PDB file as gemmi writes it, atoms N, CA and C in Angstrom:
CRYST1    1.000    1.000    1.000  90.00  90.00  90.00 P 1                      
ATOM      1  N   MET A   1       0.835  -1.180   0.000  1.00  0.00           N  
ATOM      2  CA  MET A   1       0.000   0.000   0.000  1.00  0.00           C  
ATOM      3  C   MET A   1       0.882   1.245   0.000  1.00  0.00           C  
ATOM      4  N   ASP A   2       0.698   2.099  -0.973  1.00  0.00           N  
ATOM      5  CA  ASP A   2       1.446   3.342  -1.049  1.00  0.00           C  
ATOM      6  C   ASP A   2       0.872   4.344  -0.070  1.00  0.00           C  
ATOM      7  N   HIS A   3       1.749   5.124   0.528  1.00  0.00           N  
ATOM      8  CA  HIS A   3       1.306   6.138   1.487  1.00  0.00           C  
ATOM      9  C   HIS A   3       2.163   7.384   1.334  1.00  0.00           C  
ATOM     10  N   GLU A   4       1.619   8.489   1.741  1.00  0.00           N  
ATOM     11  CA  GLU A   4       2.358   9.740   1.745  1.00  0.00           C  
ATOM     12  C   GLU A   4       3.277   9.745   2.973  1.00  0.00           C  
ATOM     13  N   PRO A   5       4.508  10.230   2.815  1.00  0.00           N  
ATOM     14  CA  PRO A   5       5.395  10.325   3.976  1.00  0.00           C  
ATOM     15  C   PRO A   5       4.800  11.243   5.041  1.00  0.00           C  
ATOM     16  N   VAL A   6       5.029  10.887   6.280  1.00  0.00           N  
ATOM     17  CA  VAL A   6       4.545  11.669   7.416  1.00  0.00           C  
ATOM     18  C   VAL A   6       5.755  12.270   8.123  1.00  0.00           C  
ATOM     19  N   ILE A   7       5.622  13.509   8.555  1.00  0.00           N  
ATOM     20  CA  ILE A   7       6.677  14.175   9.318  1.00  0.00           C  
ATOM     21  C   ILE A   7       6.232  14.200  10.773  1.00  0.00           C  
ATOM     22  N   PRO A   8       6.709  13.249  11.589  1.00  0.00           N  
ATOM     23  CA  PRO A   8       6.241  13.162  12.967  1.00  0.00           C  
ATOM     24  C   PRO A   8       6.699  14.303  13.867  1.00  0.00           C  
ATOM     25  N   ASP A   9       7.849  14.914  13.577  1.00  0.00           N  
ATOM     26  CA  ASP A   9       8.362  15.992  14.419  1.00  0.00           C  
ATOM     27  C   ASP A   9       8.864  17.105  13.501  1.00  0.00           C  
ATOM     28  N   ARG A  10       8.027  18.107  13.297  1.00  0.00           N  
ATOM     29  CA  ARG A  10       8.364  19.186  12.354  1.00  0.00           C  
ATOM     30  C   ARG A  10       9.576  19.994  12.796  1.00  0.00           C  
ATOM     31  N   GLY A  11       9.716  20.220  14.088  1.00  0.00           N  
ATOM     32  CA  GLY A  11      10.866  20.976  14.586  1.00  0.00           C  
ATOM     33  C   GLY A  11      12.172  20.268  14.293  1.00  0.00           C  
ATOM     34  N   GLU A  12      12.237  18.976  14.599  1.00  0.00           N  
ATOM     35  CA  GLU A  12      13.441  18.206  14.305  1.00  0.00           C  
ATOM     36  C   GLU A  12      13.705  18.175  12.804  1.00  0.00           C  
ATOM     37  N   PHE A  13      12.653  17.999  12.012  1.00  0.00           N  
ATOM     38  CA  PHE A  13      12.778  17.933  10.555  1.00  0.00           C  
ATOM     39  C   PHE A  13      13.419  19.209  10.010  1.00  0.00           C  
ATOM     40  N   VAL A  14      12.943  20.357  10.459  1.00  0.00           N  
ATOM     41  CA  VAL A  14      13.499  21.629   9.996  1.00  0.00           C  
ATOM     42  C   VAL A  14      14.929  21.802  10.504  1.00  0.00           C  
ATOM     43  N   ASP A  15      15.200  21.393  11.739  1.00  0.00           N  
ATOM     44  CA  ASP A  15      16.565  21.480  12.264  1.00  0.00           C  
ATOM     45  C   ASP A  15      17.528  20.640  11.436  1.00  0.00           C  
ATOM     46  N   VAL A  16      17.108  19.440  11.057  1.00  0.00           N  
ATOM     47  CA  VAL A  16      17.953  18.561  10.245  1.00  0.00           C  
ATOM     48  C   VAL A  16      18.158  19.163   8.861  1.00  0.00           C  
ATOM     49  N   LEU A  17      17.089  19.685   8.257  1.00  0.00           N  
ATOM     50  CA  LEU A  17      17.229  20.342   6.958  1.00  0.00           C  
ATOM     51  C   LEU A  17      18.218  21.497   7.031  1.00  0.00           C  
ATOM     52  N   ALA A  18      18.115  22.308   8.078  1.00  0.00           N  
ATOM     53  CA  ALA A  18      19.010  23.457   8.241  1.00  0.00           C  
ATOM     54  C   ALA A  18      20.460  22.989   8.405  1.00  0.00           C  
ATOM     55  N   ALA A  19      20.679  21.934   9.183  1.00  0.00           N  
ATOM     56  CA  ALA A  19      22.040  21.410   9.370  1.00  0.00           C  
ATOM     57  C   ALA A  19      22.591  20.861   8.053  1.00  0.00           C  
ATOM     58  N   LEU A  20      21.758  20.168   7.304  1.00  0.00           N  
ATOM     59  CA  LEU A  20      22.185  19.657   6.001  1.00  0.00           C  
ATOM     60  C   LEU A  20      22.513  20.803   5.049  1.00  0.00           C  
ATOM     61  N   ARG A  21      21.728  21.869   5.082  1.00  0.00           N  
ATOM     62  CA  ARG A  21      22.001  23.044   4.241  1.00  0.00           C  
ATOM     63  C   ARG A  21      23.333  23.690   4.604  1.00  0.00           C  
ATOM     64  N   ARG A  22      23.704  23.623   5.872  1.00  0.00           N  
ATOM     65  CA  ARG A  22      24.982  24.198   6.319  1.00  0.00           C  
ATOM     66  C   ARG A  22      26.165  23.286   5.996  1.00  0.00           C  
ATOM     67  N   GLY A  23      25.892  22.124   5.389  1.00  0.00           N  
ATOM     68  CA  GLY A  23      26.965  21.229   4.973  1.00  0.00           C  
ATOM     69  C   GLY A  23      27.230  20.056   5.890  1.00  0.00           C  
ATOM     70  N   HIS A  24      26.455  19.926   6.955  1.00  0.00           N  
ATOM     71  CA  HIS A  24      26.619  18.770   7.827  1.00  0.00           C  
ATOM     72  C   HIS A  24      26.133  17.514   7.114  1.00  0.00           C  
ATOM     73  N   VAL A  25      26.633  16.386   7.547  1.00  0.00           N  
ATOM     74  CA  VAL A  25      26.304  15.094   6.950  1.00  0.00           C  
ATOM     75  C   VAL A  25      25.421  14.323   7.922  1.00  0.00           C  
ATOM     76  N   LEU A  26      24.385  13.700   7.387  1.00  0.00           N  
ATOM     77  CA  LEU A  26      23.518  12.828   8.179  1.00  0.00           C  
ATOM     78  C   LEU A  26      24.173  11.453   8.207  1.00  0.00           C  
ATOM     79  N   VAL A  27      24.456  10.958   9.393  1.00  0.00           N  
ATOM     80  CA  VAL A  27      25.160   9.689   9.572  1.00  0.00           C  
ATOM     81  C   VAL A  27      24.167   8.659  10.103  1.00  0.00           C  
ATOM     82  N   ARG A  28      24.062   7.556   9.393  1.00  0.00           N  
ATOM     83  CA  ARG A  28      23.143   6.482   9.798  1.00  0.00           C  
ATOM     84  C   ARG A  28      23.980   5.315  10.298  1.00  0.00           C  
ATOM     85  N   LEU A  29      23.943   5.119  11.608  1.00  0.00           N  
ATOM     86  CA  LEU A  29      24.724   4.065  12.238  1.00  0.00           C  
ATOM     87  C   LEU A  29      24.012   2.719  12.189  1.00  0.00           C  
ATOM     88  N   SER A  30      22.683   2.765  12.243  1.00  0.00           N  
ATOM     89  CA  SER A  30      21.896   1.531  12.213  1.00  0.00           C  
ATOM     90  C   SER A  30      20.478   1.849  11.771  1.00  0.00           C  
ATOM     91  N   ASP A  31      19.699   0.805  11.538  1.00  0.00           N  
ATOM     92  CA  ASP A  31      18.313   0.985  11.133  1.00  0.00           C  
ATOM     93  C   ASP A  31      17.376   1.141  12.330  1.00  0.00           C  
ATOM     94  N   GLN A  32      17.929   1.191  13.525  1.00  0.00           N  
ATOM     95  CA  GLN A  32      17.112   1.366  14.716  1.00  0.00           C  
ATOM     96  C   GLN A  32      16.605   2.797  14.808  1.00  0.00           C  
ATOM     97  N   HIS A  33      15.607   2.990  15.639  1.00  0.00           N  
ATOM     98  CA  HIS A  33      14.937   4.282  15.814  1.00  0.00           C  
ATOM     99  C   HIS A  33      15.911   5.424  16.078  1.00  0.00           C  
ATOM    100  N   ASP A  34      16.935   5.175  16.876  1.00  0.00           N  
ATOM    101  CA  ASP A  34      17.867   6.243  17.255  1.00  0.00           C  
ATOM    102  C   ASP A  34      19.213   6.084  16.551  1.00  0.00           C  
ATOM    103  N   GLY A  35      19.204   5.527  15.352  1.00  0.00           N  
ATOM    104  CA  GLY A  35      20.445   5.200  14.658  1.00  0.00           C  
ATOM    105  C   GLY A  35      21.023   6.291  13.786  1.00  0.00           C  
ATOM    106  N   CYS A  36      20.473   7.504  13.807  1.00  0.00           N  
ATOM    107  CA  CYS A  36      20.969   8.604  12.963  1.00  0.00           C  
ATOM    108  C   CYS A  36      21.479   9.762  13.815  1.00  0.00           C  
ATOM    109  N   TRP A  37      22.497  10.432  13.263  1.00  0.00           N  
ATOM    110  CA  TRP A  37      23.081  11.590  13.934  1.00  0.00           C  
ATOM    111  C   TRP A  37      23.412  12.659  12.918  1.00  0.00           C  
ATOM    112  N   ILE A  38      23.331  13.911  13.344  1.00  0.00           N  
ATOM    113  CA  ILE A  38      23.788  15.034  12.528  1.00  0.00           C  
ATOM    114  C   ILE A  38      24.298  16.125  13.461  1.00  0.00           C  
ATOM    115  N   ALA A  39      25.465  16.629  13.167  1.00  0.00           N  
ATOM    116  CA  ALA A  39      26.064  17.729  13.938  1.00  0.00           C  
ATOM    117  C   ALA A  39      26.064  17.432  15.437  1.00  0.00           C  
ATOM    118  N   GLY A  40      26.365  16.188  15.808  1.00  0.00           N  
ATOM    119  CA  GLY A  40      26.430  15.808  17.211  1.00  0.00           C  
ATOM    120  C   GLY A  40      25.093  15.622  17.894  1.00  0.00           C  
ATOM    121  N   ARG A  41      24.032  15.591  17.124  1.00  0.00           N  
ATOM    122  CA  ARG A  41      22.682  15.481  17.682  1.00  0.00           C  
ATOM    123  C   ARG A  41      21.999  14.233  17.153  1.00  0.00           C  
ATOM    124  N   ASN A  42      21.347  13.510  18.041  1.00  0.00           N  
ATOM    125  CA  ASN A  42      20.600  12.321  17.646  1.00  0.00           C  
ATOM    126  C   ASN A  42      19.369  12.732  16.854  1.00  0.00           C  
ATOM    127  N   VAL A  43      19.099  12.041  15.776  1.00  0.00           N  
ATOM    128  CA  VAL A  43      17.935  12.294  14.928  1.00  0.00           C  
ATOM    129  C   VAL A  43      16.990  11.107  15.092  1.00  0.00           C  
ATOM    130  N   PHE A  44      15.833  11.352  15.679  1.00  0.00           N  
ATOM    131  CA  PHE A  44      14.898  10.270  15.967  1.00  0.00           C  
ATOM    132  C   PHE A  44      13.871  10.055  14.860  1.00  0.00           C  
ATOM    133  N   TRP A  45      13.346  11.127  14.280  1.00  0.00           N  
ATOM    134  CA  TRP A  45      12.157  11.019  13.433  1.00  0.00           C  
ATOM    135  C   TRP A  45      12.339  11.422  11.974  1.00  0.00           C  
ATOM    136  N   SER A  46      13.417  12.052  11.618  1.00  0.00           N  
ATOM    137  CA  SER A  46      13.494  12.724  10.323  1.00  0.00           C  
ATOM    138  C   SER A  46      14.112  11.914   9.190  1.00  0.00           C  
ATOM    139  N   PHE A  47      14.821  10.844   9.484  1.00  0.00           N  
ATOM    140  CA  PHE A  47      15.465  10.112   8.399  1.00  0.00           C  
ATOM    141  C   PHE A  47      14.460   9.566   7.392  1.00  0.00           C  
ATOM    142  N   GLU A  48      13.446   8.897   7.870  1.00  0.00           N  
ATOM    143  CA  GLU A  48      12.476   8.286   6.941  1.00  0.00           C  
ATOM    144  C   GLU A  48      11.748   9.314   6.083  1.00  0.00           C  
ATOM    145  N   PRO A  49      11.243  10.421   6.633  1.00  0.00           N  
ATOM    146  CA  PRO A  49      10.626  11.414   5.749  1.00  0.00           C  
ATOM    147  C   PRO A  49      11.610  11.987   4.727  1.00  0.00           C  
ATOM    148  N   LEU A  50      12.836  12.254   5.145  1.00  0.00           N  
ATOM    149  CA  LEU A  50      13.828  12.764   4.198  1.00  0.00           C  
ATOM    150  C   LEU A  50      14.049  11.769   3.063  1.00  0.00           C  
ATOM    151  N   SER A  51      14.141  10.512   3.413  1.00  0.00           N  
ATOM    152  CA  SER A  51      14.344   9.469   2.420  1.00  0.00           C  
ATOM    153  C   SER A  51      13.095   9.255   1.564  1.00  0.00           C  
ATOM    154  N   ASP A  52      11.932   9.172   2.215  1.00  0.00           N  
ATOM    155  CA  ASP A  52      10.668   8.942   1.499  1.00  0.00           C  
ATOM    156  C   ASP A  52      10.340  10.071   0.528  1.00  0.00           C  
ATOM    157  N   PHE A  53      10.652  11.306   0.899  1.00  0.00           N  
ATOM    158  CA  PHE A  53      10.408  12.458   0.022  1.00  0.00           C  
ATOM    159  C   PHE A  53      11.483  12.571  -1.066  1.00  0.00           C  
ATOM    160  N   GLY A  54      12.543  11.760  -0.984  1.00  0.00           N  
ATOM    161  CA  GLY A  54      13.610  11.803  -1.980  1.00  0.00           C  
ATOM    162  C   GLY A  54      14.474  13.038  -1.869  1.00  0.00           C  
ATOM    163  N   LEU A  55      14.732  13.493  -0.638  1.00  0.00           N  
ATOM    164  CA  LEU A  55      15.483  14.729  -0.418  1.00  0.00           C  
ATOM    165  C   LEU A  55      16.966  14.500  -0.144  1.00  0.00           C  
ATOM    166  N   ILE A  56      17.331  13.262   0.189  1.00  0.00           N  
ATOM    167  CA  ILE A  56      18.724  12.947   0.516  1.00  0.00           C  
ATOM    168  C   ILE A  56      19.215  11.797  -0.352  1.00  0.00           C  
ATOM    169  N   ASP A  57      20.519  11.790  -0.554  1.00  0.00           N  
ATOM    170  CA  ASP A  57      21.174  10.705  -1.265  1.00  0.00           C  
ATOM    171  C   ASP A  57      22.343  10.205  -0.430  1.00  0.00           C  
ATOM    172  N   GLU A  58      22.538   8.905  -0.465  1.00  0.00           N  
ATOM    173  CA  GLU A  58      23.692   8.320   0.207  1.00  0.00           C  
ATOM    174  C   GLU A  58      24.934   8.595  -0.638  1.00  0.00           C  
ATOM    175  N   PHE A  59      26.071   8.781   0.031  1.00  0.00           N  
ATOM    176  CA  PHE A  59      27.325   8.955  -0.698  1.00  0.00           C  
ATOM    177  C   PHE A  59      28.410   8.130  -0.032  1.00  0.00           C  
ATOM    178  N   HIS A  60      29.406   7.788  -0.819  1.00  0.00           N  
ATOM    179  CA  HIS A  60      30.544   7.013  -0.321  1.00  0.00           C  
ATOM    180  C   HIS A  60      31.505   7.950   0.402  1.00  0.00           C  
ATOM    181  N   ASN A  61      31.851   7.609   1.617  1.00  0.00           N  
ATOM    182  CA  ASN A  61      32.794   8.401   2.402  1.00  0.00           C  
ATOM    183  C   ASN A  61      34.045   7.543   2.635  1.00  0.00           C  
ATOM    184  N   PRO A  62      35.089   7.751   1.829  1.00  0.00           N  
ATOM    185  CA  PRO A  62      36.280   6.911   1.972  1.00  0.00           C  
ATOM    186  C   PRO A  62      36.967   7.064   3.329  1.00  0.00           C  
ATOM    187  N   ASP A  63      36.737   8.175   4.007  1.00  0.00           N  
ATOM    188  CA  ASP A  63      37.326   8.381   5.333  1.00  0.00           C  
ATOM    189  C   ASP A  63      36.395   7.931   6.451  1.00  0.00           C  
ATOM    190  N   GLY A  64      35.233   7.387   6.092  1.00  0.00           N  
ATOM    191  CA  GLY A  64      34.235   6.988   7.079  1.00  0.00           C  
ATOM    192  C   GLY A  64      34.498   5.611   7.653  1.00  0.00           C  
ATOM    193  N   PHE A  65      33.568   5.177   8.452  1.00  0.00           N  
ATOM    194  CA  PHE A  65      33.654   3.884   9.110  1.00  0.00           C  
ATOM    195  C   PHE A  65      32.903   2.828   8.309  1.00  0.00           C  
ATOM    196  N   ALA A  66      33.349   1.597   8.423  1.00  0.00           N  
ATOM    197  CA  ALA A  66      32.684   0.479   7.748  1.00  0.00           C  
ATOM    198  C   ALA A  66      31.264   0.325   8.293  1.00  0.00           C  
ATOM    199  N   ARG A  67      30.342  -0.003   7.428  1.00  0.00           N  
ATOM    200  CA  ARG A  67      28.923  -0.265   7.751  1.00  0.00           C  
ATOM    201  C   ARG A  67      28.166   0.969   8.263  1.00  0.00           C  
ATOM    202  N   VAL A  68      28.777   2.142   8.164  1.00  0.00           N  
ATOM    203  CA  VAL A  68      28.091   3.388   8.499  1.00  0.00           C  
ATOM    204  C   VAL A  68      27.725   4.052   7.184  1.00  0.00           C  
ATOM    205  N   ARG A  69      26.488   4.551   7.101  1.00  0.00           N  
ATOM    206  CA  ARG A  69      26.008   5.163   5.861  1.00  0.00           C  
ATOM    207  C   ARG A  69      25.956   6.683   6.038  1.00  0.00           C  
ATOM    208  N   TYR A  70      26.307   7.402   4.971  1.00  0.00           N  
ATOM    209  CA  TYR A  70      26.400   8.853   5.006  1.00  0.00           C  
ATOM    210  C   TYR A  70      25.468   9.445   3.952  1.00  0.00           C  
ATOM    211  N   PHE A  71      24.754  10.531   4.327  1.00  0.00           N  
ATOM    212  CA  PHE A  71      23.758  11.131   3.441  1.00  0.00           C  
ATOM    213  C   PHE A  71      23.929  12.640   3.386  1.00  0.00           C  
ATOM    214  N   ARG A  72      23.618  13.197   2.202  1.00  0.00           N  
ATOM    215  CA  ARG A  72      23.594  14.646   1.969  1.00  0.00           C  
ATOM    216  C   ARG A  72      22.298  14.992   1.261  1.00  0.00           C  
ATOM    217  N   LEU A  73      21.976  16.275   1.285  1.00  0.00           N  
ATOM    218  CA  LEU A  73      20.851  16.745   0.478  1.00  0.00           C  
ATOM    219  C   LEU A  73      21.196  16.578  -0.993  1.00  0.00           C  
ATOM    220  N   ASN A  74      20.225  16.190  -1.799  1.00  0.00           N  
ATOM    221  CA  ASN A  74      20.393  16.196  -3.251  1.00  0.00           C  
ATOM    222  C   ASN A  74      19.841  17.525  -3.774  1.00  0.00           C  
ATOM    223  N   ALA A  75      19.812  17.712  -5.076  1.00  0.00           N  
ATOM    224  CA  ALA A  75      19.349  18.987  -5.649  1.00  0.00           C  
ATOM    225  C   ALA A  75      17.905  19.274  -5.238  1.00  0.00           C  
ATOM    226  N   ARG A  76      17.067  18.260  -5.290  1.00  0.00           N  
ATOM    227  CA  ARG A  76      15.669  18.438  -4.861  1.00  0.00           C  
ATOM    228  C   ARG A  76      15.609  18.825  -3.387  1.00  0.00           C  
ATOM    229  N   GLY A  77      16.438  18.168  -2.567  1.00  0.00           N  
ATOM    230  CA  GLY A  77      16.483  18.455  -1.139  1.00  0.00           C  
ATOM    231  C   GLY A  77      16.976  19.862  -0.839  1.00  0.00           C  
ATOM    232  N   GLU A  78      17.951  20.330  -1.606  1.00  0.00           N  
ATOM    233  CA  GLU A  78      18.455  21.700  -1.427  1.00  0.00           C  
ATOM    234  C   GLU A  78      17.345  22.719  -1.641  1.00  0.00           C  
ATOM    235  N   ALA A  79      16.601  22.543  -2.741  1.00  0.00           N  
ATOM    236  CA  ALA A  79      15.501  23.471  -3.045  1.00  0.00           C  
ATOM    237  C   ALA A  79      14.415  23.392  -1.976  1.00  0.00           C  
ATOM    238  N   PHE A  80      14.072  22.170  -1.571  1.00  0.00           N  
ATOM    239  CA  PHE A  80      13.048  21.983  -0.551  1.00  0.00           C  
ATOM    240  C   PHE A  80      13.495  22.599   0.779  1.00  0.00           C  
ATOM    241  N   ALA A  81      14.746  22.354   1.164  1.00  0.00           N  
ATOM    242  CA  ALA A  81      15.261  22.866   2.439  1.00  0.00           C  
ATOM    243  C   ALA A  81      15.261  24.390   2.460  1.00  0.00           C  
ATOM    244  N   LEU A  82      15.621  24.993   1.354  1.00  0.00           N  
ATOM    245  CA  LEU A  82      15.618  26.449   1.271  1.00  0.00           C  
ATOM    246  C   LEU A  82      14.221  26.992   1.545  1.00  0.00           C  
ATOM    247  N   GLU A  83      13.222  26.436   0.889  1.00  0.00           N  
ATOM    248  CA  GLU A  83      11.827  26.880   1.068  1.00  0.00           C  
ATOM    249  C   GLU A  83      11.297  26.541   2.461  1.00  0.00           C  
ATOM    250  N   ALA A  84      11.558  25.326   2.924  1.00  0.00           N  
ATOM    251  CA  ALA A  84      11.033  24.894   4.223  1.00  0.00           C  
ATOM    252  C   ALA A  84      11.622  25.712   5.371  1.00  0.00           C  
ATOM    253  N   CYS A  85      12.916  25.967   5.329  1.00  0.00           N  
ATOM    254  CA  CYS A  85      13.553  26.749   6.395  1.00  0.00           C  
ATOM    255  C   CYS A  85      13.062  28.199   6.373  1.00  0.00           C  
ATOM    256  N   ALA A  86      12.877  28.751   5.189  1.00  0.00           N  
ATOM    257  CA  ALA A  86      12.362  30.121   5.086  1.00  0.00           C  
ATOM    258  C   ALA A  86      10.927  30.193   5.603  1.00  0.00           C  
ATOM    259  N   ALA A  87      10.104  29.211   5.236  1.00  0.00           N  
ATOM    260  CA  ALA A  87       8.711  29.185   5.701  1.00  0.00           C  
ATOM    261  C   ALA A  87       8.655  29.030   7.224  1.00  0.00           C  
ATOM    262  N   TRP A  88       9.537  28.203   7.777  1.00  0.00           N  
ATOM    263  CA  TRP A  88       9.587  27.998   9.225  1.00  0.00           C  
ATOM    264  C   TRP A  88       9.922  29.308   9.940  1.00  0.00           C  
ATOM    265  N   LYS A  89      10.888  30.048   9.417  1.00  0.00           N  
ATOM    266  CA  LYS A  89      11.307  31.312  10.039  1.00  0.00           C  
ATOM    267  C   LYS A  89      10.223  32.379   9.944  1.00  0.00           C  
ATOM    268  N   ARG A  90       9.370  32.292   8.939  1.00  0.00           N  
ATOM    269  CA  ARG A  90       8.286  33.269   8.795  1.00  0.00           C  
ATOM    270  C   ARG A  90       7.157  33.027   9.797  1.00  0.00           C  
ATOM    271  N   ARG A  91       7.072  31.844  10.338  1.00  0.00           N  
ATOM    272  CA  ARG A  91       6.013  31.537  11.303  1.00  0.00           C  
ATOM    273  C   ARG A  91       6.286  32.277  12.613  1.00  0.00           C  
ATOM    274  N   PRO A  92       5.236  32.681  13.302  1.00  0.00           N  
ATOM    275  CA  PRO A  92       5.428  33.348  14.596  1.00  0.00           C  
ATOM    276  C   PRO A  92       6.158  32.440  15.591  1.00  0.00           C  
ATOM    277  N   LEU A  93       6.922  33.049  16.465  1.00  0.00           N  
ATOM    278  CA  LEU A  93       7.711  32.311  17.444  1.00  0.00           C  
ATOM    279  C   LEU A  93       6.840  31.367  18.279  1.00  0.00           C  
ATOM    280  N   LEU A  94       5.693  31.838  18.720  1.00  0.00           N  
ATOM    281  CA  LEU A  94       4.817  31.001  19.535  1.00  0.00           C  
ATOM    282  C   LEU A  94       4.346  29.773  18.749  1.00  0.00           C  
ATOM    283  N   GLU A  95       4.039  29.952  17.485  1.00  0.00           N  
ATOM    284  CA  GLU A  95       3.603  28.827  16.647  1.00  0.00           C  
ATOM    285  C   GLU A  95       4.733  27.805  16.490  1.00  0.00           C  
ATOM    286  N   ARG A  96       5.960  28.268  16.310  1.00  0.00           N  
ATOM    287  CA  ARG A  96       7.102  27.359  16.202  1.00  0.00           C  
ATOM    288  C   ARG A  96       7.330  26.624  17.511  1.00  0.00           C  
ATOM    289  N   PHE A  97       7.165  27.332  18.615  1.00  0.00           N  
ATOM    290  CA  PHE A  97       7.319  26.710  19.922  1.00  0.00           C  
ATOM    291  C   PHE A  97       6.287  25.603  20.135  1.00  0.00           C  
ATOM    292  N   VAL A  98       5.047  25.885  19.816  1.00  0.00           N  
ATOM    293  CA  VAL A  98       3.986  24.887  19.964  1.00  0.00           C  
ATOM    294  C   VAL A  98       4.236  23.694  19.039  1.00  0.00           C  
ATOM    295  N   ALA A  99       4.704  23.949  17.824  1.00  0.00           N  
ATOM    296  CA  ALA A  99       5.006  22.864  16.894  1.00  0.00           C  
ATOM    297  C   ALA A  99       6.124  21.975  17.442  1.00  0.00           C  
ATOM    298  N   ARG A 100       7.098  22.573  18.093  1.00  0.00           N  
ATOM    299  CA  ARG A 100       8.169  21.779  18.698  1.00  0.00           C  
ATOM    300  C   ARG A 100       7.649  20.929  19.867  1.00  0.00           C  
ATOM    301  N   LEU A 101       6.724  21.482  20.631  1.00  0.00           N  
ATOM    302  CA  LEU A 101       6.167  20.737  21.769  1.00  0.00           C  
ATOM    303  C   LEU A 101       5.269  19.579  21.313  1.00  0.00           C  
ATOM    304  N   THR A 102       4.515  19.816  20.257  1.00  0.00           N  
ATOM    305  CA  THR A 102       3.539  18.816  19.824  1.00  0.00           C  
ATOM    306  C   THR A 102       4.042  17.924  18.708  1.00  0.00           C  
ATOM    307  N   GLY A 103       5.149  18.281  18.100  1.00  0.00           N  
ATOM    308  CA  GLY A 103       5.679  17.489  16.990  1.00  0.00           C  
ATOM    309  C   GLY A 103       5.208  18.087  15.746  1.00  0.00           C  
TER     310      GLY A 103                                                      
END                                                                             
């Protein structure tokens, strides 16, 4: 059954997009719920939506660790991140705060 990707935590999603836009790499250590990291921060909810929306691509990191997967924004992801981060910043502070509390 095909389904639309769901973004369970909008605040984390935008934070990850912003970090990826700044050149940070999303590191996937395992397929477990808490198996992703970016910029020293655990990513719980955003890997699957990023992947399902086709915003990130895996790349080979010759200086990386074995069995660890590395991801960057692709061209589609760059355009999406630019718009999403700008839209997030335009929202009132209270609305962003509530979105972070509720996901």
